[in-house]
Coordinates of C-alpha atoms in Angstrom, one line a residue:
M1 CA 17.4 -28.9 2.9
A2 CA 18.3 -25.2 3.0
E3 CA 22.0 -26.1 2.7
N4 CA 21.4 -27.7 -0.8
G5 CA 23.3 -25.7 -3.4
T6 CA 25.1 -23.4 -0.9
D7 CA 28.2 -23.3 -3.1
C8 CA 26.0 -22.3 -6.1
D9 CA 24.7 -19.4 -4.0
Q10 CA 28.2 -18.2 -3.1
R11 CA 29.4 -18.4 -6.7
R12 CA 26.3 -16.4 -7.9
I13 CA 26.9 -13.8 -5.2
G14 CA 30.5 -13.6 -6.3
M15 CA 29.5 -13.1 -9.9
I16 CA 27.0 -10.4 -8.9
K17 CA 29.8 -8.6 -7.0
E18 CA 32.1 -8.8 -10.1
Q19 CA 29.4 -7.3 -12.2
H20 CA 29.1 -4.4 -9.8
N21 CA 32.9 -4.0 -9.8
G22 CA 32.9 -3.2 -13.5
N23 CA 33.0 -6.4 -15.5
F24 CA 29.6 -5.7 -16.9
T25 CA 29.4 -1.9 -17.0
D26 CA 26.3 -1.9 -19.3
S27 CA 24.1 -4.0 -17.0
S28 CA 21.6 -1.2 -16.6
L29 CA 21.4 -0.9 -20.3
L30 CA 20.9 -4.6 -20.6
S31 CA 18.1 -4.6 -18.0
E32 CA 16.4 -1.7 -19.8
R33 CA 16.6 -3.6 -23.1
K34 CA 15.1 -6.7 -21.5
R35 CA 12.3 -4.6 -20.1
R36 CA 11.5 -3.1 -23.5
D37 CA 11.7 -6.5 -25.2
R38 CA 9.3 -7.9 -22.5
E39 CA 6.8 -5.0 -23.1
E40 CA 7.1 -5.6 -26.9
R41 CA 6.2 -9.3 -26.4
L42 CA 3.3 -8.5 -24.2
N43 CA 1.8 -6.4 -27.1
I44 CA 1.7 -9.5 -29.3
V45 CA -1.9 -10.4 -28.7
L46 CA -4.8 -11.2 -31.0
W47 CA -6.7 -8.0 -30.4
R48 CA -3.7 -5.8 -31.2
Q49 CA -1.7 -7.7 -33.8
P50 CA -3.9 -10.5 -35.1
L51 CA -1.9 -11.5 -38.1
V52 CA 1.5 -11.4 -36.4
T53 CA 0.1 -13.3 -33.4
L54 CA -1.4 -16.1 -35.5
Q55 CA 1.8 -16.4 -37.6
Y56 CA 4.0 -16.6 -34.5
F57 CA 1.6 -19.1 -32.9
F58 CA 1.8 -21.5 -35.9
L59 CA 5.5 -21.2 -36.1
E60 CA 5.9 -21.9 -32.4
T61 CA 3.5 -24.9 -32.7
L62 CA 5.7 -26.3 -35.5
I63 CA 8.9 -25.8 -33.4
N64 CA 7.3 -27.5 -30.4
L65 CA 6.1 -30.4 -32.6
K66 CA 9.7 -30.8 -34.0
E67 CA 11.2 -30.7 -30.5
W68 CA 8.7 -33.3 -29.2
T69 CA 9.4 -35.5 -32.2
I70 CA 13.1 -35.4 -31.5
K71 CA 12.6 -36.2 -27.8
L72 CA 10.4 -39.1 -28.7
W73 CA 13.0 -40.4 -31.1
H74 CA 15.7 -40.2 -28.4
R75 CA 13.3 -42.2 -26.2
R76 CA 12.1 -44.6 -28.8
S77 CA 12.5 -47.7 -26.6
I78 CA 9.9 -46.2 -24.2
L79 CA 7.8 -45.2 -27.2
V80 CA 7.9 -48.8 -28.6
S81 CA 6.9 -50.2 -25.2
F82 CA 4.0 -47.8 -25.0
L83 CA 2.8 -48.7 -28.5
L84 CA 3.0 -52.4 -27.8
T85 CA 1.0 -51.9 -24.5
L86 CA -1.5 -49.9 -26.5
A87 CA -1.8 -52.6 -29.1
V88 CA -2.4 -55.3 -26.4
L89 CA -5.1 -53.1 -24.7
T90 CA -6.7 -52.4 -28.1
A91 CA -6.9 -56.1 -28.9
T92 CA -8.3 -56.8 -25.4
Y93 CA -10.9 -54.1 -26.0
Y94 CA -12.2 -55.4 -29.3
I95 CA -12.0 -59.2 -28.7
E96 CA -15.4 -60.6 -27.5
G97 CA -15.5 -62.5 -24.2
T98 CA -16.7 -62.5 -20.6
H99 CA -14.0 -60.0 -19.8
Q100 CA -15.9 -57.2 -21.7
Q101 CA -17.9 -56.2 -18.7
Y102 CA -14.7 -55.4 -16.8
V103 CA -13.3 -53.7 -19.9
R104 CA -16.3 -51.4 -20.1
Y105 CA -16.2 -50.7 -16.4
M106 CA -12.4 -49.8 -16.6
E107 CA -13.0 -47.7 -19.7
K108 CA -15.7 -45.7 -18.0
K109 CA -13.6 -45.1 -14.8
F110 CA -10.5 -44.3 -16.8
F111 CA -12.1 -41.6 -19.0
W112 CA -14.0 -40.2 -16.0
C113 CA -10.7 -39.8 -14.0
A114 CA -8.8 -38.5 -17.0
Y115 CA -11.5 -35.9 -17.5
W116 CA -11.1 -34.5 -14.0
V117 CA -7.3 -34.8 -13.9
G118 CA -7.2 -32.8 -17.2
L119 CA -9.4 -30.1 -15.8
G120 CA -7.2 -29.9 -12.7
I121 CA -4.1 -29.5 -14.9
L122 CA -5.8 -26.7 -16.9
S123 CA -6.7 -24.9 -13.6
S124 CA -3.1 -24.6 -12.4
V125 CA -0.7 -25.1 -15.3
G126 CA -1.3 -21.6 -16.7
L127 CA -0.3 -21.3 -20.4
G128 CA -1.0 -17.6 -20.1
T129 CA -3.8 -17.9 -17.7
G130 CA -5.4 -20.6 -15.7
L131 CA -8.9 -21.9 -16.5
H132 CA -10.9 -21.8 -13.2
T133 CA -12.2 -25.3 -13.6
F134 CA -13.3 -25.6 -10.0
L135 CA -15.8 -22.8 -10.3
L136 CA -16.9 -23.8 -13.8
Y137 CA -17.0 -27.6 -13.5
L138 CA -16.1 -29.3 -10.2
G139 CA -18.0 -26.9 -7.9
P140 CA -21.2 -27.1 -9.9
H141 CA -20.9 -30.9 -10.1
I142 CA -20.6 -31.1 -6.3
A143 CA -23.5 -28.6 -5.8
S144 CA -25.8 -30.6 -8.2
V145 CA -25.0 -33.9 -6.4
T146 CA -25.6 -32.2 -3.0
L147 CA -29.0 -30.7 -4.1
A148 CA -30.0 -34.1 -5.6
A149 CA -29.0 -36.0 -2.5
Y150 CA -31.2 -33.9 -0.3
E151 CA -34.1 -34.0 -2.7
C152 CA -33.8 -37.8 -3.3
N153 CA -32.7 -38.7 0.3
S154 CA -30.2 -41.0 -1.4
V155 CA -26.9 -40.9 -3.4
N156 CA -27.6 -44.2 -5.2
F157 CA -28.4 -42.5 -8.5
P158 CA -29.0 -44.9 -11.4
E159 CA -26.0 -45.6 -13.6
P160 CA -26.5 -44.8 -16.4
P161 CA -27.5 -42.0 -16.8
Y162 CA -25.3 -40.8 -13.8
P163 CA -22.9 -39.0 -14.0
D164 CA -24.2 -37.4 -17.3
Q165 CA -27.6 -36.9 -15.7
I166 CA -28.8 -37.2 -12.1
I167 CA -32.3 -38.8 -11.4
C168 CA -33.6 -40.1 -8.2
P169 CA -33.6 -43.9 -7.6
D170 CA -36.9 -45.8 -7.6
E171 CA -36.7 -46.9 -4.0
E172 CA -38.3 -44.7 -1.4
A173 CA -36.0 -43.2 1.2
T174 CA -36.7 -41.7 4.6
E175 CA -36.8 -37.9 4.8
G176 CA -33.6 -36.6 6.4
S177 CA -31.7 -39.9 6.0
I178 CA -28.9 -38.5 3.9
S179 CA -25.7 -37.7 5.7
L180 CA -22.9 -35.3 4.9
W181 CA -20.4 -38.2 4.8
A182 CA -22.5 -40.0 2.1
I183 CA -22.3 -36.9 -0.2
I184 CA -18.5 -36.5 0.5
S185 CA -18.0 -40.2 -0.5
K186 CA -20.1 -39.8 -3.6
V187 CA -17.9 -37.0 -5.1
R188 CA -14.6 -38.1 -3.6
L189 CA -13.2 -39.7 -6.8
E190 CA -13.7 -36.7 -9.1
A191 CA -12.6 -34.3 -6.4
C192 CA -9.4 -36.2 -5.7
M193 CA -8.6 -36.6 -9.4
W194 CA -9.1 -32.8 -9.9
G195 CA -6.8 -32.1 -7.0
A196 CA -4.2 -34.5 -8.4
G197 CA -4.4 -32.6 -11.7
T198 CA -3.7 -29.3 -9.9
A199 CA -0.7 -30.9 -8.3
I200 CA 0.7 -32.0 -11.7
G201 CA 0.1 -28.5 -13.0
E202 CA 2.4 -27.0 -10.3
L203 CA 5.4 -28.9 -11.7
P204 CA 6.5 -26.5 -14.5
P205 CA 7.6 -23.7 -12.0
Y206 CA 9.6 -26.3 -10.0
F207 CA 11.4 -27.7 -13.1
M208 CA 12.1 -24.3 -14.5
A209 CA 13.7 -23.0 -11.3
R210 CA 15.6 -26.3 -10.7
A211 CA 17.0 -26.3 -14.3
A212 CA 18.0 -22.6 -14.0
R213 CA 19.8 -23.3 -10.7
L214 CA 21.7 -26.3 -11.9
S215 CA 22.7 -24.7 -15.2
G216 CA 23.5 -21.2 -13.8
A217 CA 21.4 -19.7 -16.5
E218 CA 19.0 -16.8 -16.0
P219 CA 15.6 -17.7 -17.5
D220 CA 13.6 -14.8 -18.9
D221 CA 10.7 -15.7 -16.7
E222 CA 9.0 -12.9 -14.8
E223 CA 8.1 -15.0 -11.7
Y224 CA 11.6 -16.4 -11.4
Q225 CA 13.1 -12.9 -11.8
E226 CA 10.7 -11.6 -9.2
F227 CA 11.8 -14.4 -6.9
E228 CA 15.5 -13.6 -7.2
E229 CA 14.8 -9.9 -6.6
M230 CA 12.9 -10.9 -3.5
L231 CA 15.9 -12.9 -2.2
E232 CA 18.2 -9.9 -2.9
H233 CA 16.0 -7.4 -1.1
A234 CA 14.7 -9.8 1.6
E235 CA 16.0 -7.6 4.5
T236 CA 14.4 -4.4 3.3
A237 CA 10.9 -5.8 2.4
Q238 CA 8.2 -3.6 3.9
D239 CA 4.9 -4.1 2.0
F240 CA 2.5 -6.9 2.9
A241 CA 2.7 -8.7 -0.4
S242 CA 6.5 -9.0 -0.2
R243 CA 6.4 -10.1 3.5
A244 CA 3.8 -12.8 2.6
K245 CA 6.0 -14.1 -0.3
L246 CA 9.0 -14.2 2.1
A247 CA 6.9 -16.0 4.7
V248 CA 6.0 -18.7 2.1
Q249 CA 9.6 -18.9 0.9
N250 CA 11.0 -19.3 4.5
L251 CA 8.3 -21.8 5.4
V252 CA 9.1 -24.0 2.4
Q253 CA 12.9 -23.6 2.8
K254 CA 13.2 -24.2 6.5
V255 CA 10.4 -26.7 7.3
G256 CA 10.7 -28.8 4.1
F257 CA 8.1 -31.5 3.4
F258 CA 5.6 -30.2 6.0
G259 CA 6.0 -26.6 4.9
I260 CA 5.2 -27.5 1.4
L261 CA 2.2 -29.6 2.7
A262 CA 1.0 -26.6 4.7
C263 CA 1.2 -24.3 1.6
A264 CA -0.6 -26.8 -0.6
S265 CA -3.3 -27.7 1.8
I266 CA -5.0 -24.2 1.8
P267 CA -6.2 -22.0 -1.0
N268 CA -2.9 -20.2 -1.7
P269 CA -2.4 -17.9 -4.7
L270 CA 1.3 -17.8 -3.8
F271 CA 1.9 -21.5 -4.3
D272 CA 3.7 -20.9 -7.6
L273 CA 6.4 -19.2 -5.4
A274 CA 6.6 -22.4 -3.3
G275 CA 7.3 -24.4 -6.5
I276 CA 10.0 -21.9 -7.6
T277 CA 11.5 -22.0 -4.1
C278 CA 11.7 -25.8 -4.1
G279 CA 13.3 -25.8 -7.5
H280 CA 15.8 -23.0 -6.7
F281 CA 16.9 -24.7 -3.4
L282 CA 17.1 -28.2 -5.1
V283 CA 14.4 -29.8 -3.0
P284 CA 14.1 -33.5 -4.1
F285 CA 11.3 -34.0 -6.6
W286 CA 9.4 -36.6 -4.6
T287 CA 9.5 -34.4 -1.5
F288 CA 8.0 -31.5 -3.5
F289 CA 5.5 -33.5 -5.5
G290 CA 4.5 -35.9 -2.7
A291 CA 3.7 -33.0 -0.3
T292 CA 1.9 -31.1 -3.1
L293 CA -0.2 -34.2 -4.1
I294 CA -1.2 -35.0 -0.5
G295 CA -2.0 -31.3 0.2
K296 CA -4.0 -30.6 -2.9
A297 CA -5.7 -33.9 -3.7
V298 CA -6.5 -35.0 -0.2
I299 CA -6.5 -32.1 2.4
K300 CA -7.4 -29.1 0.3
M301 CA -10.0 -30.9 -1.8
H302 CA -11.8 -32.1 1.3
I303 CA -11.9 -28.6 2.7
Q304 CA -13.3 -27.2 -0.6
K305 CA -15.7 -30.1 -1.0
L306 CA -17.0 -29.7 2.5
F307 CA -17.5 -25.9 1.9
V308 CA -19.6 -26.5 -1.3
I309 CA -21.7 -29.3 0.2
I310 CA -22.5 -27.2 3.3
T311 CA -23.3 -24.1 1.2
F312 CA -25.7 -26.1 -1.1
S313 CA -27.4 -28.2 1.6
K314 CA -31.1 -28.0 1.5
H315 CA -31.8 -25.7 4.5
I316 CA -29.0 -23.3 3.6
V317 CA -30.2 -22.9 0.0
E318 CA -33.8 -22.3 1.2
Q319 CA -32.6 -19.7 3.7
M320 CA -30.5 -17.9 1.0
V321 CA -33.5 -17.8 -1.4
S322 CA -35.7 -16.4 1.4
L323 CA -33.1 -13.8 2.2
I324 CA -33.0 -12.7 -1.5
G325 CA -36.8 -12.2 -1.3
A326 CA -36.4 -10.0 1.7
I327 CA -34.5 -7.4 -0.2
P328 CA -36.6 -4.2 -0.4
S329 CA -38.3 -3.4 -3.7
I330 CA -36.3 -5.8 -6.0
G331 CA -36.3 -8.8 -3.7
P332 CA -39.4 -10.7 -5.1
S333 CA -38.3 -10.2 -8.8
L334 CA -34.8 -11.5 -7.9
Q335 CA -36.2 -14.4 -5.9
K336 CA -38.4 -15.7 -8.7
P337 CA -35.8 -17.0 -11.1
F338 CA -34.0 -18.8 -8.3
Q339 CA -37.3 -20.5 -7.2
E340 CA -38.0 -21.4 -10.8
Y341 CA -34.5 -22.9 -11.2
L342 CA -34.8 -25.0 -8.0
E343 CA -38.3 -26.2 -9.0
A344 CA -37.0 -27.2 -12.5
Q345 CA -34.2 -29.1 -10.9
R346 CA -36.6 -31.0 -8.6
I347 CA -38.7 -32.0 -11.7
K348 CA -35.7 -33.2 -13.6
L349 CA -34.6 -35.3 -10.6
H350 CA -37.9 -37.2 -10.4
H351 CA -38.6 -37.8 -14.1
K352 CA -37.4 -40.8 -16.0
P353 CA -35.3 -40.3 -19.2
D354 CA -38.0 -41.9 -21.4
S355 CA -41.0 -40.2 -19.8
G356 CA -41.0 -37.3 -22.2
V357 CA -41.3 -34.6 -19.5
P358 CA -40.3 -31.3 -21.0
Q359 CA -37.1 -29.8 -19.6
G360 CA -37.3 -26.1 -19.4
E361 CA -34.4 -23.7 -19.1
N362 CA -34.4 -20.4 -17.2
W363 CA -32.0 -17.5 -17.5
L364 CA -29.8 -18.6 -14.7
S365 CA -28.7 -21.8 -16.4
W366 CA -28.5 -20.0 -19.7
M367 CA -26.2 -17.4 -18.2
F368 CA -24.0 -20.0 -16.6
E369 CA -23.6 -22.0 -19.9
K370 CA -22.6 -18.8 -21.7
L371 CA -20.1 -17.9 -18.9
V372 CA -18.5 -21.3 -19.3
I373 CA -18.2 -20.8 -23.1
V374 CA -16.7 -17.3 -22.7
M375 CA -14.2 -18.6 -20.1
V376 CA -13.1 -21.5 -22.3
C377 CA -12.8 -19.2 -25.4
Y378 CA -10.7 -16.7 -23.3
F379 CA -8.4 -19.6 -22.2
I380 CA -7.9 -20.7 -25.8
L381 CA -7.0 -17.1 -26.8
S382 CA -4.6 -16.9 -23.9
I383 CA -2.8 -20.0 -25.1
I384 CA -2.5 -18.6 -28.6
N385 CA -1.1 -15.3 -27.2
S386 CA 1.3 -17.1 -24.9
M387 CA 2.7 -19.3 -27.7
A388 CA 3.1 -16.3 -30.0
Q389 CA 5.0 -14.5 -27.3
S390 CA 7.2 -17.5 -26.8
Y391 CA 8.2 -17.4 -30.5
A392 CA 8.9 -13.6 -30.2
K393 CA 11.1 -14.5 -27.3
R394 CA 13.0 -17.0 -29.4
L395 CA 13.6 -14.3 -32.0
Q396 CA 14.9 -11.8 -29.4
Q397 CA 17.2 -14.4 -27.9
K398 CA 18.5 -15.2 -31.4
M399 CA 19.2 -11.5 -31.9
Y400 CA 21.1 -11.4 -28.6
S401 CA 23.3 -14.3 -29.6
E402 CA 24.1 -12.8 -33.0
E403 CA 25.1 -9.5 -31.4
K404 CA 27.5 -11.3 -29.0
T405 CA 29.2 -13.2 -31.8
K406 CA 30.0 -9.9 -33.8

């Protein structure tokens, strides 16, 4: 696998030598200009240049819509097939008959899976910054199911209202009858769908690096440029971060499928580098995506899921609350809101939706809701800034091409 594209490497090395021999005497000036242009783009954000940022965002949105429309027109046979399939599904959805119970079931499952896949994509695809949807959505969902399972001694929550609301089933269960495996099975679908979404979100770095390698172009992408600089200075790397990146690159390049699987199976902030490495060395798509999907949607998700379930198991939670109360001076005052929150959750689990039991809210749940709102708003702002900077990059590239033609 490491031999893929060896000729391209030799040609690129030869071109670099030519540049150093004098064919491109102004390379340092060009690098300096690119650095200044990058700094200029990074200043295009809503809190510094709001009007310019919004203008560039709308223009970039129009350009993207135009490009997508052209791509759809070139693939109009696929588009027509999709529209015909959608028309058949719509007719099936609205026509009355005995099949409606299966339609409703499939509709519920489809939207539930699509919701978690979408959150997984948002978590890893970037667009300026990733939305940490595991901490904001999946983790709290698994924690709430775990707390409910230990309180109800069952995971057979009535549907509906589950998953929108969790209440204990009517049948009595034996204390301590709930098992770790039962909770894992209860949240397996949403966890695996979220993991699959994170795997899909890792594809852009792979495609970007692969396209750059095949075309010979140098994309103005900071991560890709950092990767190429790392390859050039591989022998002289001294600091821990550079050695860690080189270790990931060597593992993926030399071991192949199982190296990618190992990188994807553990929480790894350097996995973007694995995607760039696979694209740069022309690793086949299904080798990269298959290993990433298995690692993130199966292995890594079971590790994270197990950690959350154990952390929020009944005896661990009780111990943590008691330890908070043992803190000198401020312990009891800190312990009280946690006790109130857990008690409120127990009441919610045992009341019926039509019983009219008041549902109180303490400051912990209020703070978490506001944190989610702030994170989502910041994510939207980062998308606007990123698209505005993309349009600024278009303008700079247009200026480069005009200067070359003079």
